[in-house]
Tab-separated table of C-alpha atoms in Angstrom:
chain	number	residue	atom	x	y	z
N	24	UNK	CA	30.736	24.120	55.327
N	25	UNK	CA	28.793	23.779	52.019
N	26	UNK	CA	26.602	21.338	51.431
N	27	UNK	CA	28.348	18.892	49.116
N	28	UNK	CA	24.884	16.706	48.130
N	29	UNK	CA	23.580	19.825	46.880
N	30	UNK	CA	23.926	20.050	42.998
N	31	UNK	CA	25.775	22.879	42.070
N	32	UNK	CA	24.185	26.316	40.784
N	33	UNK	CA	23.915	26.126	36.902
N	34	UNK	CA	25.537	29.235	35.819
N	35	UNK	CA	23.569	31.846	34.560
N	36	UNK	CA	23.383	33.295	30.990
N	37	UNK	CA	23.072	36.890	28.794
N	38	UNK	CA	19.910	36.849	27.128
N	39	UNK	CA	19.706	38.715	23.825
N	40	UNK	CA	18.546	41.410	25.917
N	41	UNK	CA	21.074	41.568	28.493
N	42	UNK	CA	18.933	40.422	30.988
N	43	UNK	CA	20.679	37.351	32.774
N	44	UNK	CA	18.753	34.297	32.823
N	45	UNK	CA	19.131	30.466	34.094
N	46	UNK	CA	20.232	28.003	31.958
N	47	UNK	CA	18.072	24.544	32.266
N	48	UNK	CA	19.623	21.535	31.416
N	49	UNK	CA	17.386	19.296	28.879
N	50	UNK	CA	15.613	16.598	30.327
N	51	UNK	CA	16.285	13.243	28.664
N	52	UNK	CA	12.539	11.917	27.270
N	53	UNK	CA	12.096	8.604	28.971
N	54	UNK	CA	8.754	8.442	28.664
N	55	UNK	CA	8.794	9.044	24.569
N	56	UNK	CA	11.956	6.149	24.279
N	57	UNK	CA	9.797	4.134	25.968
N	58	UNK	CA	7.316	4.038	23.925
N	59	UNK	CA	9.405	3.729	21.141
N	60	UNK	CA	11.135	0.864	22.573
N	61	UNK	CA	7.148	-0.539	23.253
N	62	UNK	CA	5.733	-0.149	19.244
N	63	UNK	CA	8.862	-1.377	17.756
N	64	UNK	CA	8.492	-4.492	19.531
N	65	UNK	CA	4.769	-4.647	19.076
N	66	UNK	CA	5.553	-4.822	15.320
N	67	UNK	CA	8.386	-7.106	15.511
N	68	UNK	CA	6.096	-9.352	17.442
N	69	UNK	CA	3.576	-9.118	14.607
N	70	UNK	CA	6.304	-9.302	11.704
N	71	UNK	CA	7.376	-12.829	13.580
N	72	UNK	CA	3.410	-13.840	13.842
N	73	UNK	CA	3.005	-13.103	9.889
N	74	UNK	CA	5.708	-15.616	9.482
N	75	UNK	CA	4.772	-18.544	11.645
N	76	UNK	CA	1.057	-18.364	10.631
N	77	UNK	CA	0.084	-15.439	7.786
N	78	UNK	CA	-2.130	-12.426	8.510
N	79	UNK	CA	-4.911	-14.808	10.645
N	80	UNK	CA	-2.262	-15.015	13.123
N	81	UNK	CA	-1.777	-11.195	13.576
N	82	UNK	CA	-4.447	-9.811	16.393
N	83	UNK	CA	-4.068	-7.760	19.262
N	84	UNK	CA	-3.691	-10.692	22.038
N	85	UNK	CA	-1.074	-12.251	19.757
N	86	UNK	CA	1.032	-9.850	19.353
N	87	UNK	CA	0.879	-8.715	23.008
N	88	UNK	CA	1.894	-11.677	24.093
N	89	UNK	CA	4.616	-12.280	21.335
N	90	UNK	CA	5.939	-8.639	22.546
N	91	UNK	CA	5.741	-9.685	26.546
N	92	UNK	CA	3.830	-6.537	26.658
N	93	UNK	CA	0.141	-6.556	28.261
N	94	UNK	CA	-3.035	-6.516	25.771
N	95	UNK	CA	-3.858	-2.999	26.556
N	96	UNK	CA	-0.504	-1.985	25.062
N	97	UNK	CA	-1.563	-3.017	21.280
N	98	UNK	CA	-4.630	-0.789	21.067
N	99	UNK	CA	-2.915	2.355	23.161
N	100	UNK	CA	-0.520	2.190	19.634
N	101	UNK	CA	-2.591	1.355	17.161
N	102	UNK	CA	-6.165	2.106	16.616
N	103	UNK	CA	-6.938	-0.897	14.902
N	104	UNK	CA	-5.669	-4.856	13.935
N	105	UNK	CA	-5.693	-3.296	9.849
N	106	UNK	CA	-3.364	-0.361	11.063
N	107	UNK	CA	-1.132	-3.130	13.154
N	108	UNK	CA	-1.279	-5.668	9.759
N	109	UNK	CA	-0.327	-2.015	7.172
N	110	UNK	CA	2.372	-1.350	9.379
N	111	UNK	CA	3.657	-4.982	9.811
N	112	UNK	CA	3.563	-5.455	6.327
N	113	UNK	CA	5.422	-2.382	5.508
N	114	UNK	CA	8.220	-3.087	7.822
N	115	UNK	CA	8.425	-6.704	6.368
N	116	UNK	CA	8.754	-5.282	2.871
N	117	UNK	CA	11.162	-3.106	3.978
N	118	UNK	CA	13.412	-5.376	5.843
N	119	UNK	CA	13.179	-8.057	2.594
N	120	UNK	CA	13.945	-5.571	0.167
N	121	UNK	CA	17.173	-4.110	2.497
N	122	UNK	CA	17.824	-7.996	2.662
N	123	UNK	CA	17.628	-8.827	-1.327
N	124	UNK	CA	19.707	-5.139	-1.921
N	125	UNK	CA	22.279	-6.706	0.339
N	126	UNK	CA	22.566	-9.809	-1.302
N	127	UNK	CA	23.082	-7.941	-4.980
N	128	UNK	CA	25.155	-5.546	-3.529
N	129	UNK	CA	28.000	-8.199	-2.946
N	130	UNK	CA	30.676	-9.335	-6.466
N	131	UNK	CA	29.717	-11.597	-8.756
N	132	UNK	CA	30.397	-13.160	-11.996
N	133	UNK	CA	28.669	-11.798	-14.847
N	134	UNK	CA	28.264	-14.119	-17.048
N	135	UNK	CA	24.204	-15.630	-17.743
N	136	UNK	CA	24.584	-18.501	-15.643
N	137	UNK	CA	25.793	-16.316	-13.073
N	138	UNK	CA	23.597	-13.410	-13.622
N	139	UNK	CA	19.928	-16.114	-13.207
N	140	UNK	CA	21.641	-17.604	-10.264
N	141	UNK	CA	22.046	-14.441	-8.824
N	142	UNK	CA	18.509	-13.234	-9.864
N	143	UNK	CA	16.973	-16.607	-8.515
N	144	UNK	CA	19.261	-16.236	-5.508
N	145	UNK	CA	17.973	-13.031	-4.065
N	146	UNK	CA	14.429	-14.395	-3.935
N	147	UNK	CA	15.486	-16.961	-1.907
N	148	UNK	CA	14.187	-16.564	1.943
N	149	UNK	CA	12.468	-17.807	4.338
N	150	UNK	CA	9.870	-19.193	3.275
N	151	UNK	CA	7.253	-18.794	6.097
N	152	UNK	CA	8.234	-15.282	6.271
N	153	UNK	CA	7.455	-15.587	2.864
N	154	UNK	CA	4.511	-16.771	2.862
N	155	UNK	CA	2.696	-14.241	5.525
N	156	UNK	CA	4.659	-11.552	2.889
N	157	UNK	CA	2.604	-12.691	-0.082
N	158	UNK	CA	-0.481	-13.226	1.723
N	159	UNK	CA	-0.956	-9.403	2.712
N	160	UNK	CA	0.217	-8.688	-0.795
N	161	UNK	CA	-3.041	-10.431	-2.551
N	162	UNK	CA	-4.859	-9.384	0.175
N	163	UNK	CA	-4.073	-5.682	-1.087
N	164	UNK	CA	-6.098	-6.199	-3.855
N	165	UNK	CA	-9.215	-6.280	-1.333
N	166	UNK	CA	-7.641	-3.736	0.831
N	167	UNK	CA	-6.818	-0.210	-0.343
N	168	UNK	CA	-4.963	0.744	2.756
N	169	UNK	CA	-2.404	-2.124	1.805
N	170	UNK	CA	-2.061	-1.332	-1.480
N	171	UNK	CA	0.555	1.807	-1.575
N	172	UNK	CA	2.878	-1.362	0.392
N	173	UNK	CA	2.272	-3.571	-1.985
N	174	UNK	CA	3.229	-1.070	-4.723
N	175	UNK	CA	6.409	-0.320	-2.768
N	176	UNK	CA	7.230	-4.200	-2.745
N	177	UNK	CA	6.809	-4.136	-6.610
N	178	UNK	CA	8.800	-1.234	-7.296
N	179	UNK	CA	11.387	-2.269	-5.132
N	180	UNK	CA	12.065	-5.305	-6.795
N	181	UNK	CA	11.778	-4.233	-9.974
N	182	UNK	CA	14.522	-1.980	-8.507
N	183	UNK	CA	16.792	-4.188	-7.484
N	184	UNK	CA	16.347	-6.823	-10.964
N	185	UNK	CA	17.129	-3.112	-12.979
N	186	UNK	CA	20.563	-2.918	-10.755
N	187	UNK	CA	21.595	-6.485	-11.458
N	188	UNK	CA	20.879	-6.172	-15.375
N	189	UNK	CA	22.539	-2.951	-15.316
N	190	UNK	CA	26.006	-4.522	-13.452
N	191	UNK	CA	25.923	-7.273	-16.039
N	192	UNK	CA	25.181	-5.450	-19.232
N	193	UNK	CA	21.916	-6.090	-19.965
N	194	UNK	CA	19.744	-4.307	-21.306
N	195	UNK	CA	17.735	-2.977	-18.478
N	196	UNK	CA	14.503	-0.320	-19.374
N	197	UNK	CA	11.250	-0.852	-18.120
N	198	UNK	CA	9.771	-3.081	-20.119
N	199	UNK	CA	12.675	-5.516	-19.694
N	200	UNK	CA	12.810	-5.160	-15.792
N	201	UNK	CA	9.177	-5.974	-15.757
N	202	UNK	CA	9.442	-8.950	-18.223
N	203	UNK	CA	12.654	-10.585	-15.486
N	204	UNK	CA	10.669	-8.906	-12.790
N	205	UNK	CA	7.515	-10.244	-13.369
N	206	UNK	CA	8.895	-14.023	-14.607
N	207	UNK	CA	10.612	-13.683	-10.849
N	208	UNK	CA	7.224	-12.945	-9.045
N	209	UNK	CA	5.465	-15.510	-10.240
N	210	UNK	CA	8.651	-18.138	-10.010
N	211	UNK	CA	8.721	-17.435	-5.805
N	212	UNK	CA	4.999	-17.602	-5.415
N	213	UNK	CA	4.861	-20.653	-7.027
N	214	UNK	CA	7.836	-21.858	-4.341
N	215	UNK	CA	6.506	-20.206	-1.389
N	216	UNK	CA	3.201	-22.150	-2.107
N	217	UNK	CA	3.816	-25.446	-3.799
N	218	UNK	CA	7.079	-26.080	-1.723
N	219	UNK	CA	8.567	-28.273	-4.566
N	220	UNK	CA	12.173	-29.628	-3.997
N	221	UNK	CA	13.217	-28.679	-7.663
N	222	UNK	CA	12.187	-25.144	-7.560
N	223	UNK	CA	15.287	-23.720	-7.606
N	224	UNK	CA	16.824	-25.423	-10.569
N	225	UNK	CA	13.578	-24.720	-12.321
N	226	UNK	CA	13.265	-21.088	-11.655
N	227	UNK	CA	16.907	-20.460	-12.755
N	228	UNK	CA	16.743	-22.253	-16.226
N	229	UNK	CA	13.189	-20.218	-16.682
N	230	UNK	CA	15.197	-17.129	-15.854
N	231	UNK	CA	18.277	-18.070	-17.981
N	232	UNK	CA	15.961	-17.867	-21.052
N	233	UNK	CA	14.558	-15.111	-20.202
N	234	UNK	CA	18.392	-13.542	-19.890
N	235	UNK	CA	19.022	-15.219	-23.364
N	236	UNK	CA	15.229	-13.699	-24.950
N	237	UNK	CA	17.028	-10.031	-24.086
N	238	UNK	CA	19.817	-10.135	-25.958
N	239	UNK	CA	23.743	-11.275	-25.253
N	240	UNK	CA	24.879	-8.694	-22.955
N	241	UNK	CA	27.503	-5.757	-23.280
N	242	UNK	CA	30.825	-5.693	-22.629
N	243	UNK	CA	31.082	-4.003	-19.008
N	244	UNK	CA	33.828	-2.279	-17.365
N	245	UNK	CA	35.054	-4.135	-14.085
């Protein structure tokens, strides 16, 4: 009688060679989604922990403890608290700038009002998130290793003004994205910091004149 717990013989295969050989099954790699699964949430822990309390809040027991992994866990991944803060920052970025593309991404009116509430909209966030976003981005300026992320931040948001000009006619080269980009920048720092309940409506008639300083816009097709 045969023995029916025993796994049954993996057929065996031509090689190119004609020489028959064993087929092995792959091996799923536990070990490697593990890990994974670990330094994903180490850096989710420290993207949280730039929002509740900036960059001072991101070290190694923090973020272990965020994570509900153990302390040794943070320096087996990364060699140091400024390669945990690069890498934090970069996936913030990242995650704000899938956020704002999101946001532009959806139909809207295209007339000026429309366009600098739109414009003022996307900047719009959380503001402690904010906050611990900005913070590592003047701290680039001191750092080196940060600034290729802060670059990335830039460019992507000059990316996404350049799409929203584009949609509503505007004109929309460099020097114009910069000019709304820029005016933007300096708009949501000044919320993120001063926290003024008239921000908003402020930031939106700053932008509409800046709409109005490029021109009226062209006709677009739908």
């Amino acid at each position: 009688m045969p023995d029916q717990d025993r796994p049954a013989p993996v057929p065996a295969a031509a090689s190119p060679h004609g020489v028959a050989v064993r087929a092995v099954s792959p091996q799923p790699r536990r070990p490697q989604e593990r890990a994974v699964r670990r330094r994903e949430a180490l850096l989710d822990a420290a993207v949280d922990l730039l929002g509740d309390g900036g960059f001072a809040a991101v070290t190694h027991r923090a973020v272990a403890r965020r994570a509900g992994l153990p302390l040794a866990a943070t320096s087996y991944y990364f060699t140091s608290r400024d390669q945990l803060l690069a890498e934090a920052f970069a996936l913030l970025v990242e995650r704000e700038l899938a956020r704002m593309r999101e946001s532009v991404d959806r139909p809207s009116d295209r007339t000026p009002p429309a366009v600098a509430e739109t414009l003022t909209g996307v900047y719009a966030s959380d503001r402690l998130r904010q906050l611990g976003l900005w913070e590592l981005y003047l701290q680039a300026g001191r750092d080196p290793a940060l600034q290729a992320i802060a670059r990335a931040w830039t460019d992507g948001c000059d990316g996404i003004v350049a799409a929203v000009l584009e949609r509503a006619g505007y004109p929309c080269g460099p020097a114009e994205v910069r000019f709304v980009a820029g005016l933007l920048s300096g708009l949501w720092v000044e919320d993120v910091v001063e926290a003024r309940p008239d921000s908003r409506d402020r930031a939106r008639e700053a932008v509409a004149r800046a709409l109005a300083a490029l021109g009226p816009p062209a006709r677009v097709s739908p």
